[in-house]
Short mmCIF file of C-alpha atoms in Angstrom, two decimals:
data_model
loop_
_atom_site.label_atom_id
_atom_site.label_comp_id
_atom_site.label_asym_id
_atom_site.label_seq_id
_atom_site.Cartn_x
_atom_site.Cartn_y
_atom_site.Cartn_z
CA MET A 1 1.32 -4.80 13.50
CA THR A 2 -0.36 -8.20 13.55
CA GLN A 3 -0.78 -10.57 10.65
CA ARG A 4 -1.67 -14.20 10.13
CA ARG A 5 -0.75 -16.61 7.36
CA VAL A 6 -3.15 -18.99 5.67
CA ALA A 7 -2.92 -21.26 2.65
CA ILE A 8 -5.87 -21.67 0.32
CA GLN A 9 -6.12 -24.40 -2.31
CA ARG A 10 -7.07 -23.50 -5.88
CA PRO A 11 -8.39 -26.51 -7.80
CA ILE A 12 -6.72 -26.99 -11.19
CA GLU A 13 -8.24 -29.33 -13.73
CA GLY A 14 -6.10 -32.39 -14.31
CA GLN A 15 -3.51 -31.32 -11.74
CA LYS A 16 -2.96 -31.26 -8.02
CA SER A 17 -4.56 -28.29 -6.27
CA LEU A 18 -2.34 -25.23 -6.05
CA ASP A 19 -1.51 -23.84 -2.60
CA ILE A 20 -1.70 -20.04 -2.49
CA GLU A 21 -0.22 -18.47 0.62
CA LEU A 22 -1.90 -15.36 1.98
CA ALA A 23 -0.77 -12.89 4.63
CA ILE A 24 -3.75 -11.21 6.29
CA HIS A 25 -3.43 -7.92 8.19
CA SER A 26 -6.86 -7.58 9.78
CA TYR A 27 -8.95 -4.45 10.25
CA SER A 28 -12.71 -4.34 10.78
CA ASN A 29 -14.23 -1.63 8.59
CA GLY A 30 -15.63 -3.50 5.60
CA VAL A 31 -12.69 -2.76 3.28
CA ILE A 32 -10.20 -5.32 1.95
CA VAL A 33 -7.03 -4.17 0.19
CA VAL A 34 -5.49 -6.89 -1.99
CA ASN A 35 -1.83 -6.56 -3.02
CA TYR A 36 -0.38 -8.33 -6.08
CA PRO A 37 3.38 -8.10 -6.83
CA GLY A 38 5.14 -8.31 -10.17
CA ILE A 39 5.84 -11.65 -11.81
CA THR A 40 8.01 -13.95 -9.65
CA GLY A 41 7.37 -11.48 -6.82
CA ASN A 42 7.56 -12.88 -3.32
CA ILE A 43 4.63 -12.39 -0.94
CA ASP A 44 6.80 -10.17 1.28
CA GLY A 45 8.88 -8.43 -1.39
CA TYR A 46 12.43 -7.13 -1.16
CA ASN A 47 13.29 -6.24 2.44
CA ASN A 48 9.69 -7.08 3.42
CA LYS A 49 8.44 -3.98 1.59
CA TYR A 50 4.96 -5.42 1.04
CA GLY A 51 4.69 -6.39 4.68
CA LYS A 52 5.64 -2.86 5.69
CA LEU A 53 3.13 -1.37 3.26
CA ALA A 54 0.41 -3.62 4.67
CA ASP A 55 1.26 -2.62 8.23
CA LEU A 56 1.03 1.04 7.25
CA ILE A 57 -2.33 0.57 5.54
CA GLN A 58 -3.62 -1.30 8.58
CA GLU A 59 -2.24 1.34 10.95
CA LYS A 60 -3.93 4.14 8.99
CA GLY A 61 -7.27 2.37 9.28
CA ILE A 62 -7.77 1.96 5.54
CA GLY A 63 -8.79 -1.68 5.77
CA THR A 64 -7.73 -5.29 6.03
CA VAL A 65 -4.79 -6.10 3.77
CA VAL A 66 -4.54 -9.45 2.00
CA ARG A 67 -1.13 -10.13 0.48
CA MET A 68 -0.15 -12.86 -1.95
CA GLY A 69 2.86 -13.72 -4.04
CA ASN A 70 3.07 -13.90 -7.82
CA GLU A 71 5.26 -16.93 -8.34
CA ASP A 72 5.80 -18.31 -11.82
CA PHE A 73 4.31 -21.80 -11.69
CA PRO A 74 5.77 -23.85 -14.59
CA ASN A 75 2.66 -26.04 -14.90
CA LEU A 76 0.33 -23.06 -15.38
CA PRO A 77 -0.07 -21.23 -18.70
CA TYR A 78 1.20 -17.65 -18.71
CA PRO A 79 -0.38 -15.17 -18.23
CA LYS A 80 -3.65 -17.07 -17.65
CA GLY A 81 -2.35 -18.78 -14.52
CA MET A 82 -1.32 -15.44 -13.03
CA ILE A 83 -4.76 -14.00 -13.76
CA ASP A 84 -6.65 -17.03 -12.45
CA ASN A 85 -4.65 -17.06 -9.20
CA PHE A 86 -5.59 -13.45 -8.55
CA ARG A 87 -9.25 -14.03 -9.38
CA TYR A 88 -9.30 -16.96 -6.97
CA VAL A 89 -7.98 -14.77 -4.17
CA LEU A 90 -10.53 -12.04 -4.93
CA ASP A 91 -13.31 -14.63 -4.84
CA TYR A 92 -11.95 -15.91 -1.53
CA CYS A 93 -12.00 -12.39 -0.08
CA LEU A 94 -15.59 -11.82 -1.19
CA SER A 95 -16.74 -15.21 0.12
CA ASN A 96 -15.10 -14.57 3.49
CA GLY A 97 -15.87 -10.88 3.79
CA ARG A 98 -17.29 -10.95 7.30
CA GLU A 99 -14.35 -12.92 8.71
CA LEU A 100 -11.77 -10.78 6.93
CA SER A 101 -13.29 -7.30 7.19
CA GLY A 102 -16.22 -7.38 9.59
CA LYS A 103 -18.82 -7.04 6.82
CA ARG A 104 -20.44 -9.69 4.65
CA ASP A 105 -20.18 -7.60 1.49
CA PRO A 106 -16.80 -5.84 1.65
CA LYS A 107 -15.45 -3.14 -0.61
CA LEU A 108 -12.28 -4.11 -2.46
CA TYR A 109 -9.29 -1.87 -3.11
CA LEU A 110 -6.64 -3.43 -5.36
CA MET A 111 -2.98 -2.48 -5.57
CA GLY A 112 -0.36 -4.02 -7.80
CA PHE A 113 3.14 -3.64 -9.10
CA SER A 114 4.29 -4.21 -12.70
CA ALA A 115 2.68 -7.48 -13.90
CA GLY A 116 0.43 -7.40 -10.84
CA SER A 117 -0.88 -4.02 -11.99
CA SER A 118 -1.49 -5.49 -15.43
CA VAL A 119 -3.66 -8.24 -13.96
CA ILE A 120 -5.61 -5.76 -11.84
CA ALA A 121 -6.29 -3.59 -14.87
CA ALA A 122 -7.62 -6.63 -16.74
CA VAL A 123 -9.94 -8.03 -14.06
CA SER A 124 -11.13 -5.09 -11.95
CA GLY A 125 -14.06 -4.32 -14.25
CA ASP A 126 -15.50 -7.79 -13.60
CA TYR A 127 -16.05 -7.14 -9.89
CA LEU A 128 -18.67 -4.66 -8.70
CA ALA A 129 -17.08 -4.74 -5.23
CA VAL A 130 -13.85 -3.18 -6.54
CA GLU A 131 -14.01 0.57 -5.93
CA LYS A 132 -10.39 1.71 -6.25
CA ILE A 133 -7.28 0.41 -7.99
CA LEU A 134 -3.65 1.48 -7.64
CA LEU A 135 -1.38 0.56 -10.55
CA MET A 136 2.33 1.02 -9.84
CA ALA A 137 4.75 0.73 -12.77
CA PRO A 138 2.09 -1.11 -14.81
CA SER A 139 3.32 -3.54 -17.45
CA GLY A 140 1.65 -5.18 -20.43
CA ASP A 141 2.11 -8.77 -19.29
CA VAL A 142 -1.53 -9.77 -19.69
CA GLY A 143 -1.70 -8.27 -23.18
CA GLN A 144 -3.05 -4.98 -24.45
CA ASP A 145 -6.44 -6.39 -25.43
CA ALA A 146 -7.10 -7.70 -21.91
CA VAL A 147 -6.06 -4.40 -20.35
CA GLU A 148 -8.22 -2.41 -22.75
CA ARG A 149 -11.27 -4.59 -22.15
CA GLY A 150 -10.81 -4.53 -18.39
CA LEU A 151 -10.29 -0.82 -17.95
CA ALA A 152 -13.09 0.00 -20.39
CA LYS A 153 -15.51 -1.68 -17.94
CA PHE A 154 -14.12 -0.35 -14.67
CA ARG A 155 -16.17 2.50 -13.21
CA GLY A 156 -14.30 3.06 -9.96
CA GLU A 157 -11.25 5.17 -9.18
CA VAL A 158 -7.93 4.58 -10.96
CA TYR A 159 -4.56 5.74 -9.64
CA VAL A 160 -1.39 5.21 -11.68
CA ALA A 161 2.17 5.84 -10.47
CA VAL A 162 5.28 5.28 -12.58
CA GLY A 163 8.92 6.35 -12.42
CA ALA A 164 10.15 8.98 -14.86
CA ASP A 165 13.23 6.80 -15.40
CA ASP A 166 11.45 3.44 -15.55
CA GLU A 167 13.78 1.27 -17.63
CA VAL A 168 11.35 -1.66 -17.96
CA VAL A 169 7.94 -0.32 -18.96
CA GLY A 170 8.90 3.30 -19.57
CA ALA A 171 7.24 6.36 -18.09
CA HIS A 172 4.84 6.40 -21.04
CA ALA A 173 3.21 3.22 -19.71
CA GLY A 174 1.55 5.24 -17.00
CA LYS A 175 -0.13 7.50 -19.54
CA ILE A 176 -1.28 4.51 -21.58
CA PHE A 177 -3.07 2.94 -18.62
CA TYR A 178 -4.46 6.32 -17.57
CA ASP A 179 -5.86 6.92 -21.05
CA LEU A 180 -7.44 3.46 -21.22
CA ALA A 181 -9.43 4.04 -18.02
CA VAL A 182 -12.20 5.68 -20.03
CA ALA A 183 -15.07 4.64 -17.75
CA ALA A 184 -13.42 5.55 -14.43
CA LYS A 185 -15.27 8.04 -12.28
CA LEU A 186 -11.87 9.39 -11.23
CA ARG A 187 -8.39 8.81 -12.63
CA LYS A 188 -5.05 10.22 -11.56
CA LEU A 189 -1.51 9.80 -12.88
CA GLU A 190 1.75 10.67 -11.16
CA VAL A 191 5.16 10.36 -12.84
CA VAL A 192 7.78 10.23 -10.09
CA PRO A 193 10.99 12.15 -10.90
CA SER A 194 14.37 10.36 -10.66
CA CYS A 195 12.66 7.02 -10.12
CA ASP A 196 13.25 3.69 -11.87
CA HIS A 197 11.00 0.66 -12.31
CA GLN A 198 11.66 -0.76 -8.84
CA PHE A 199 11.38 2.58 -7.00
CA ARG A 200 14.95 2.00 -5.82
CA GLY A 201 16.59 4.05 -3.09
CA GLU A 202 15.36 5.28 0.27
CA ARG A 203 13.65 8.37 -1.16
CA ASN A 204 11.71 6.46 -3.79
CA GLY A 205 10.83 3.77 -1.27
CA ARG A 206 9.28 6.43 0.95
CA ILE A 207 7.33 7.70 -2.05
CA MET A 208 6.16 4.17 -2.82
CA SER A 209 4.96 3.78 0.76
CA LYS A 210 2.67 6.76 0.31
CA ALA A 211 1.08 5.51 -2.92
CA PRO A 212 -1.70 3.52 -1.17
CA LEU A 213 -2.40 6.51 1.08
CA TRP A 214 -2.78 8.64 -2.05
CA ALA A 215 -5.07 6.14 -3.75
CA PHE A 216 -7.10 4.91 -0.80
CA ALA A 217 -6.98 7.66 1.85
CA ASN A 218 -6.93 10.91 -0.15
CA ASP A 219 -3.33 11.83 0.71
CA ARG A 220 -2.67 14.99 -1.27
CA THR A 221 1.09 15.20 -0.69
CA PHE A 222 2.01 12.28 -2.97
CA PRO A 223 4.57 11.93 -4.58
CA SER A 224 6.49 13.80 -1.90
CA PRO A 225 8.58 11.40 0.23
CA ASN A 226 7.81 13.46 3.34
CA GLY A 227 5.87 11.39 5.82
CA GLY A 228 6.57 8.13 4.03
CA ILE A 229 8.11 5.17 5.80
CA LYS A 230 11.50 3.67 5.01
CA LEU A 231 11.09 0.49 2.98
CA TYR A 232 14.78 -0.02 2.19
CA ASP A 233 18.07 1.86 1.76
#
């Protein structure tokens, strides 16, 4: 599938502007799916897993996918820098909706992994355009207060997926985020058996590939690996 790369510049007070690289997988239906990896996560991910996920989302006609990395920039405060980078990309998507999605006022679907999920939980309630969020292996990097405030305001759909054997955040993290989504019009939680934090192994990779189809396209077979694509061995 086709993609293009662009770099946008985020102004930072007292510092040189920060270049944020984006990979854009275009589709013209008025929906933009924004993907945010875990902290230090590369824009493409291990074995290009995020590129493959974006191609699948594009192929299924869910919407345009905008991918970004989540590098740890030493000159930016943590986690504020991570949050501000994501907000800047969301603002860019909304300001360029027609070019990116074919409609001036696009719908936003957000998907994240680990710290990326944490950021999404914190900011999604501030954007009326955000209709659905997918939180995979969500962590507490942005702080519990920020997550609580964010999810308390979010009125869209919330989907949470976490491994039963997650050794980083623990399977209980999924239930915590699910429970905090008190204003959501729909919320779903899936705990994936025999799955660690990174969704390692071919089977779990196939399950991970189906998570956005579950959240954004009403796939009812998740978390079965059947029909998923191979992300890695």
